């Protein structure tokens, strides 16, 4: 009778249950794996053979068949090494087979029997809890991330021999306890107090972060655009435990978790190069994997030198910017990845370095440089501002600049106002407001309406740009703790639309 071991495989950032069935029959010695395994799974036979031998066990000289059920779903990765080895030992009654019904087992084996880390351990722990198992057995280095899941014992093993002794009840492995958010305080290496001058840029960034608005900075090289962008995560509100868990789940499935920490405790800052492909940016592949937009979930996606990105790559951002998620469809599978990020972009006024030095770019240079930036994309960027060169007296000033913690305190108060305003809705900040919310929470008086009419007519703004200005004005009012949107709030919001106003 074939032995059965419970394991798991990944589909997107979620895990599904896989039954590893092991059968040993008389016949010519062979080792075959069926059930749509990828190359890494097929190669497990060599790792399993050597690991068993290193632990004092030998494979029988018989026909060995491994079935990964359900057989119609693709399985990938090396995480089936450990359950396959355990299934072979169970078949030969090395330990009671009833013990295997209590756990999901997953791990990669080295040739000497050590257990190596895997991808998606957190998703597998969620699965074990969902189906009501007594625990999950994972490599020791994956225990910290899996312990984010409550009410499920996490057993970490370092070798195949240790696991066999545990299943024999010869040794006891103490399960890892659930980790709380207090165990993971962020530690940023940069701070806004290090930025001299650029007060207009800092103010615009504060408004953008307070309302979750997308931001575009335009200015010549060396003005501090990248320096400002890299400090944005330091003023974002701290991650909630739910956000931290979701973010760790994404990074775990992408294989980007540091085993030392086992959790993503800081808001992500992703800065892909302008040569990035569309698939690498939004996700995809033969077996869909998360892209940069998902790795920036709950954080910042920074695109430096925005006009140098391929036009098709930039256009692919439009859907996740609106929906906060990205759906990848392939033959037989459709996967949705979370992608709720704050887009921060930077660019020069034009591509000609001589023109930049002279401060004068010709219309043809600007047109060529901006050709990849379509109006629908720019309309989805709520705030675009000019970052001028830093003044000399600001650079040498002894003035103490405002710290990130002071800015973050004001932002958190504004975010609390927004959370109360949108309680019971799937809206977390002003940038996510729909038409109904705009009409209810962004009502303008007659003076503000007259100002908006003048701006719309003079600069030829679109209806989407009109909505973006209202959202930004609402955020400015929230930073001041104002109940209603005043005329000067609208005026400041209009100032943050330099591309619409034709200033560059």
XYZ file of C-alpha atoms in Angstrom:
504
model
C 0.000 0.000 0.000
C 1.373 3.421 -0.966
C 2.317 5.846 1.806
C 1.024 9.408 1.774
C 2.617 12.630 3.012
C 0.918 16.052 3.064
C 2.864 18.894 1.469
C 2.093 22.095 -0.427
C 2.926 24.010 -3.581
C 2.495 27.642 -4.594
C 0.082 29.300 -6.997
C 0.781 33.008 -6.993
C 1.211 33.991 -3.350
C -1.133 31.291 -2.019
C -0.425 27.640 -1.292
C -2.509 24.614 -2.203
C -2.402 21.160 -0.656
C -0.373 18.450 -2.402
C -0.493 14.788 -1.412
C 2.860 13.120 -2.006
C 2.089 9.431 -2.661
C 4.989 6.976 -2.586
C 4.782 3.456 -3.952
C 7.549 0.829 -4.167
C 6.924 -2.144 -6.452
C 8.942 -5.151 -7.625
C 10.725 -4.557 -10.911
C 13.812 -3.030 -12.434
C 15.288 -0.256 -10.248
C 13.833 3.112 -11.257
C 12.656 6.376 -9.723
C 9.908 8.313 -11.482
C 7.874 11.353 -10.415
C 4.462 12.080 -11.940
C 1.827 14.784 -11.388
C 3.097 17.666 -13.554
C 6.424 18.227 -11.752
C 8.909 20.795 -13.033
C 12.626 20.106 -13.523
C 13.531 20.919 -9.904
C 10.992 18.360 -8.657
C 12.204 15.702 -11.104
C 15.781 16.186 -9.941
C 14.762 15.563 -6.333
C 15.465 11.841 -6.736
C 19.225 12.447 -6.686
C 19.064 14.710 -3.640
C 16.747 12.310 -1.820
C 18.948 9.307 -2.635
C 22.110 10.951 -1.277
C 20.352 12.460 1.772
C 18.903 9.087 2.784
C 22.273 7.405 2.410
C 23.931 10.109 4.523
C 21.378 9.448 7.287
C 21.949 5.705 7.253
C 19.103 4.652 4.971
C 19.246 3.170 1.468
C 16.704 3.215 -1.318
C 15.460 -0.261 -2.216
C 16.532 -1.641 -5.609
C 12.951 -1.549 -6.860
C 10.587 0.481 -8.989
C 9.780 3.667 -7.073
C 6.861 5.883 -8.165
C 6.114 9.297 -6.687
C 2.734 10.872 -7.454
C 1.977 14.509 -6.652
C -1.778 14.909 -6.343
C -3.784 16.671 -7.679
C -2.108 15.509 -10.878
C -3.591 18.262 -13.082
C -1.864 21.211 -11.351
C 1.746 22.165 -12.005
C 4.205 21.842 -9.147
C 7.540 23.587 -8.950
C 10.520 23.990 -6.682
C 12.658 21.828 -4.461
C 10.328 21.838 -1.453
C 9.117 18.283 -2.200
C 12.511 16.722 -1.324
C 11.681 16.320 2.354
C 8.140 14.883 1.968
C 9.382 12.437 -0.689
C 12.154 11.200 1.620
C 9.712 10.934 4.530
C 7.246 9.031 2.313
C 9.918 6.480 1.363
C 10.851 5.958 5.020
C 7.186 5.665 5.989
C 6.681 2.996 3.338
C 9.337 0.923 5.098
C 7.772 1.537 8.535
C 10.674 3.520 9.952
C 8.085 5.431 12.028
C 4.281 5.224 12.493
C 2.592 6.428 9.304
C -0.312 7.883 11.348
C 1.985 10.722 12.442
C 2.065 12.041 8.880
C -1.631 12.921 8.892
C -1.035 15.734 11.383
C 1.442 17.901 9.471
C 2.284 19.605 6.229
C 5.934 18.789 5.517
C 8.066 20.866 3.180
C 11.779 21.405 2.670
C 14.748 21.043 0.338
C 17.404 18.426 1.083
C 21.143 18.801 0.670
C 23.223 15.761 -0.231
C 24.367 15.287 3.382
C 20.814 15.271 4.761
C 20.597 18.884 5.936
C 17.328 20.719 5.309
C 17.517 23.972 3.355
C 15.053 26.867 3.204
C 12.175 27.112 0.752
C 9.897 29.723 -0.813
C 6.370 30.361 0.410
C 6.656 29.036 3.956
C 4.217 31.670 5.264
C 1.590 30.751 2.666
C 1.982 27.073 3.618
C 1.498 27.915 7.297
C -1.747 29.719 6.433
C -2.845 26.634 4.506
C -2.079 24.321 7.431
C -4.156 26.505 9.719
C -7.035 26.720 7.240
C -7.404 22.960 6.845
C -7.067 22.360 10.592
C -3.804 20.423 10.880
C -1.853 20.076 14.122
C 1.190 21.812 12.738
C 3.642 22.306 9.894
C 7.206 21.008 9.598
C 9.579 23.376 7.825
C 13.297 24.116 7.499
C 14.679 25.907 10.559
C 15.438 29.071 8.581
C 11.768 29.455 7.555
C 10.371 29.249 11.079
C 10.418 32.992 11.827
C 8.302 33.980 8.841
C 5.846 31.107 9.342
C 5.383 32.074 12.994
C 3.459 35.174 11.873
C 0.446 32.844 11.613
C -1.475 32.449 14.855
C -2.774 29.188 16.318
C -0.627 26.816 14.273
C 2.512 25.146 15.738
C 5.614 25.620 13.559
C 8.240 22.875 13.860
C 11.659 23.726 12.468
C 14.107 20.955 11.542
C 17.742 21.186 10.504
C 18.224 17.685 9.090
C 16.362 14.655 7.822
C 17.683 12.621 10.749
C 16.222 15.095 13.253
C 12.821 14.853 11.560
C 12.910 11.039 11.626
C 13.682 11.077 15.360
C 10.804 13.520 15.894
C 8.345 11.313 14.005
C 9.597 8.338 16.038
C 8.945 10.402 19.183
C 12.552 9.901 20.206
C 13.196 13.658 20.394
C 10.913 16.595 21.081
C 10.989 19.728 18.941
C 9.626 22.815 20.641
C 7.231 24.588 18.255
C 7.822 28.255 17.474
C 5.340 30.651 19.042
C 3.421 33.359 17.251
C 5.363 36.602 16.755
C 3.748 39.942 17.532
C 4.270 43.210 15.691
C 6.215 44.616 18.643
C 9.040 42.213 17.781
C 9.648 43.985 14.459
C 10.435 47.680 14.778
C 11.621 49.329 11.529
C 15.146 50.705 11.414
C 15.682 53.188 8.578
C 19.203 54.269 7.688
C 18.105 57.629 6.188
C 16.118 60.599 7.471
C 14.598 63.794 6.087
C 16.692 65.816 8.541
C 19.643 65.085 6.246
C 18.063 66.981 3.318
C 19.091 70.625 3.087
C 16.625 73.069 1.573
C 14.001 71.863 -0.942
C 11.148 72.989 1.306
C 8.635 73.098 -1.537
C 9.527 69.520 -2.494
C 9.291 68.345 1.110
C 5.859 69.940 1.464
C 4.598 68.286 -1.717
C 5.965 64.923 -0.555
C 4.229 65.327 2.808
C 0.921 65.985 1.049
C 1.463 63.055 -1.317
C 2.218 60.607 1.506
C -0.633 61.868 3.694
C -3.181 61.073 0.992
C -1.409 58.168 -0.739
C -1.038 60.234 -3.925
C 1.296 59.382 -6.791
C 4.113 61.885 -7.288
C 6.323 63.063 -10.164
C 9.410 65.221 -9.535
C 10.939 67.161 -12.419
C 14.311 68.859 -12.139
C 17.888 68.909 -13.409
C 20.448 66.321 -12.229
C 21.856 66.785 -8.755
C 18.905 68.594 -7.210
C 18.085 65.762 -4.795
C 15.133 64.016 -6.457
C 16.420 60.526 -5.679
C 17.538 61.559 -2.200
C 14.033 62.818 -1.427
C 12.399 59.706 -2.876
C 14.534 57.304 -0.815
C 13.370 58.982 2.390
C 9.654 58.676 1.656
C 9.283 55.271 3.410
C 10.565 56.901 6.628
C 7.481 59.146 6.813
C 4.908 56.550 5.808
C 2.716 55.296 8.687
C 4.129 52.160 10.378
C 3.018 48.858 8.909
C 0.023 47.272 10.592
C 0.437 43.621 11.507
C -1.903 42.631 8.668
C 0.114 44.686 6.151
C 3.354 43.200 7.447
C 1.999 39.670 7.100
C 0.712 40.275 3.569
C 4.001 41.860 2.511
C 6.053 39.030 4.022
C 3.865 36.534 2.175
C 4.658 38.213 -1.165
C 8.405 38.341 -0.490
C 8.391 34.763 0.788
C 6.820 33.464 -2.415
C 9.348 35.488 -4.425
C 12.232 33.985 -2.412
C 13.382 37.388 -1.093
C 13.058 36.844 2.656
C 16.185 37.306 4.768
C 16.283 34.238 7.092
C 17.924 36.377 9.786
C 14.766 38.467 10.209
C 12.119 36.244 8.627
C 9.750 39.153 8.153
C 9.456 42.374 6.148
C 9.241 45.016 8.862
C 9.772 48.189 6.801
C 7.740 49.754 4.030
C 9.340 48.572 0.779
C 11.172 50.917 -1.549
C 11.592 49.383 -5.002
C 13.670 51.204 -7.594
C 13.902 49.163 -10.835
C 16.255 50.249 -13.620
C 14.698 51.831 -16.715
C 15.697 48.763 -18.786
C 13.237 46.574 -16.857
C 10.828 44.489 -18.941
C 7.059 44.654 -18.690
C 6.866 41.159 -17.131
C 9.493 41.995 -14.513
C 7.613 45.169 -13.600
C 4.027 43.920 -13.316
C 4.645 40.170 -12.890
C 4.131 37.112 -15.052
C 6.151 34.277 -16.512
C 5.302 30.691 -17.452
C 4.321 30.135 -13.838
C 3.213 33.651 -12.723
C 5.511 35.380 -10.243
C 5.067 38.768 -8.533
C 6.697 41.752 -10.243
C 8.049 45.011 -8.890
C 4.553 46.501 -8.486
C 3.693 43.702 -6.062
C 7.059 43.841 -4.287
C 6.290 47.545 -3.714
C 2.895 46.691 -2.177
C 2.180 48.908 0.861
C 5.280 50.917 -0.009
C 6.951 52.976 -2.720
C 7.687 52.169 -6.365
C 10.322 54.648 -7.552
C 10.912 55.081 -11.279
C 13.960 57.237 -11.891
C 14.465 58.735 -15.365
C 10.803 58.046 -16.159
C 10.918 58.907 -19.921
C 13.663 56.298 -20.462
C 11.310 53.410 -19.623
C 9.683 51.633 -22.559
C 6.286 53.073 -23.401
C 4.531 49.674 -23.202
C 6.113 49.089 -19.787
C 4.792 52.363 -18.424
C 1.327 51.771 -19.873
C 1.184 48.442 -18.037
C 1.187 50.421 -14.785
C -2.197 51.998 -15.432
C -4.356 49.089 -14.303
C -2.550 48.324 -10.999
C -2.402 52.051 -10.198
C -6.203 52.201 -10.426
C -7.147 48.815 -8.931
C -4.391 48.169 -6.384
C -3.885 44.679 -7.801
C -2.654 42.968 -10.959
C -4.154 39.842 -12.533
C -1.902 37.575 -14.619
C -3.657 35.061 -16.859
C -1.942 32.065 -18.397
C -3.213 28.863 -19.983
C -5.061 27.007 -17.248
C -4.291 29.490 -14.462
C -5.171 33.041 -13.456
C -3.336 34.638 -10.531
C -4.026 37.952 -8.796
C -1.210 39.723 -6.957
C -1.754 42.700 -4.607
C -0.188 45.921 -5.947
C -1.299 48.869 -3.841
C 1.739 51.121 -4.009
C 2.648 54.786 -4.069
C 4.245 55.638 -7.408
C 7.092 58.130 -7.163
C 8.817 59.118 -10.406
C 11.635 61.470 -11.316
C 12.789 62.970 -14.577
C 14.928 65.750 -16.042
C 13.395 68.751 -17.847
C 14.900 67.451 -21.108
C 17.467 64.947 -22.332
C 20.070 67.436 -23.601
C 22.741 67.919 -20.930
C 23.846 71.217 -22.477
C 20.274 72.482 -22.409
C 20.012 71.453 -18.780
C 23.120 73.415 -17.853
C 21.858 76.460 -19.713
C 18.403 76.057 -18.207
C 16.848 76.272 -21.668
C 15.353 73.246 -23.444
C 13.903 73.663 -26.905
C 10.292 72.577 -27.585
C 11.523 69.797 -29.893
C 13.789 68.423 -27.140
C 10.945 68.402 -24.652
C 8.545 66.777 -27.115
C 11.025 64.003 -27.901
C 11.837 63.442 -24.240
C 8.197 63.370 -23.098
C 6.935 61.259 -26.009
C 6.656 58.074 -23.924
C 4.578 59.765 -21.221
C 0.976 59.501 -22.333
C -1.774 61.709 -20.953
C -3.675 58.779 -19.353
C -0.525 57.895 -17.388
C 0.211 61.460 -16.304
C -3.428 61.955 -15.282
C -2.996 59.083 -12.820
C -0.157 60.945 -11.128
C -1.867 63.297 -8.698
C 1.086 65.563 -7.968
C 3.855 66.711 -10.319
C 6.263 69.333 -9.061
C 9.477 71.063 -10.023
C 12.600 70.395 -7.952
C 14.992 73.317 -8.516
C 18.691 73.437 -7.778
C 19.542 73.787 -4.097
C 20.503 77.314 -3.140
C 24.040 77.834 -1.853
C 23.001 79.371 1.456
C 20.709 76.349 2.079
C 23.585 73.937 1.481
C 25.886 75.634 4.022
C 23.147 76.565 6.497
C 23.386 75.297 10.090
C 19.602 75.261 10.334
C 18.275 72.048 11.843
C 16.002 70.375 9.310
C 12.760 68.696 10.300
C 13.118 64.988 11.057
C 11.180 62.154 9.471
C 9.493 61.349 12.794
C 8.041 64.863 13.058
C 6.683 64.727 9.504
C 5.358 61.198 10.041
C 3.448 62.344 13.128
C 1.451 64.861 11.078
C 0.890 62.306 8.327
C -0.397 59.699 10.776
C -2.933 62.183 12.150
C -4.164 62.920 8.618
C -4.379 59.194 7.839
C -6.410 58.606 11.018
C -8.909 61.227 9.846
C -9.199 59.421 6.513
C -9.619 55.987 8.105
C -12.491 57.314 10.223
C -14.018 59.003 7.180
C -13.961 55.806 5.106
C -14.769 53.359 7.905
C -16.580 50.319 6.577
C -15.349 50.879 3.018
C -12.410 49.370 1.152
C -10.749 52.786 1.024
C -7.638 53.538 3.061
C -6.679 57.052 1.928
C -7.921 59.989 -0.139
C -6.264 58.895 -3.376
C -8.589 55.874 -3.520
C -11.818 57.881 -3.403
C -14.362 57.208 -6.096
C -16.941 59.529 -7.634
C -19.409 59.030 -4.804
C -16.827 59.875 -2.121
C -15.609 62.917 -4.060
C -19.104 64.380 -4.178
C -19.653 63.755 -0.500
C -16.310 64.762 1.038
C -14.874 67.284 -1.440
C -17.650 69.834 -1.787
C -16.414 73.248 -2.933
C -17.811 76.690 -2.219
C -18.482 79.207 -5.004
C -15.003 80.805 -4.832
C -13.301 77.427 -5.077
C -15.512 76.441 -8.008
C -14.658 79.674 -9.825
C -10.960 79.005 -9.264
C -11.285 75.452 -10.608
C -13.180 76.684 -13.672
C -10.445 79.201 -14.490
C -7.734 76.522 -14.067
C -9.586 73.989 -16.198
C -10.139 76.443 -19.038
C -6.689 78.035 -18.950
C -4.689 74.799 -18.778
C -7.031 72.445 -20.640
C -7.161 69.941 -17.799
C -9.042 66.663 -18.185
C -11.906 65.489 -15.991
C -9.530 63.015 -14.338
C -7.125 65.856 -13.510
C -10.058 67.742 -11.951
C -10.766 64.763 -9.669
C -7.077 64.466 -8.750
C -6.952 68.114 -7.708
C -10.000 67.614 -5.477
C -8.377 64.606 -3.805
C -5.138 66.494 -3.157
C -7.073 69.491 -1.802
C -8.935 67.158 0.556
C -5.597 65.821 1.821
C -4.221 69.332 2.401
C -7.326 70.100 4.454
C -6.840 66.873 6.451
C -3.255 67.852 7.293
C -4.677 71.025 8.837
C -7.522 69.158 10.524
C -10.112 71.120 8.538
C -13.577 69.680 8.062
C -14.195 71.365 4.701
C -12.034 72.091 1.665
C -11.180 75.801 1.464
C -10.167 77.905 -1.537
C -6.498 78.039 -0.547
C -6.438 74.243 -0.318
C -7.617 74.079 -3.917
C -5.104 76.745 -4.934
C -2.203 74.748 -3.457
C -3.442 71.554 -5.131
C -3.485 73.310 -8.524
C 0.137 74.388 -7.928
C 1.078 70.710 -7.825
C 0.080 70.173 -11.492
C 3.014 71.799 -13.316
C 2.723 69.617 -16.424
C -0.918 70.565 -16.870
C -0.005 74.214 -16.389
C 2.674 74.038 -19.092
C 5.441 75.320 -16.902
C 8.049 72.944 -18.336
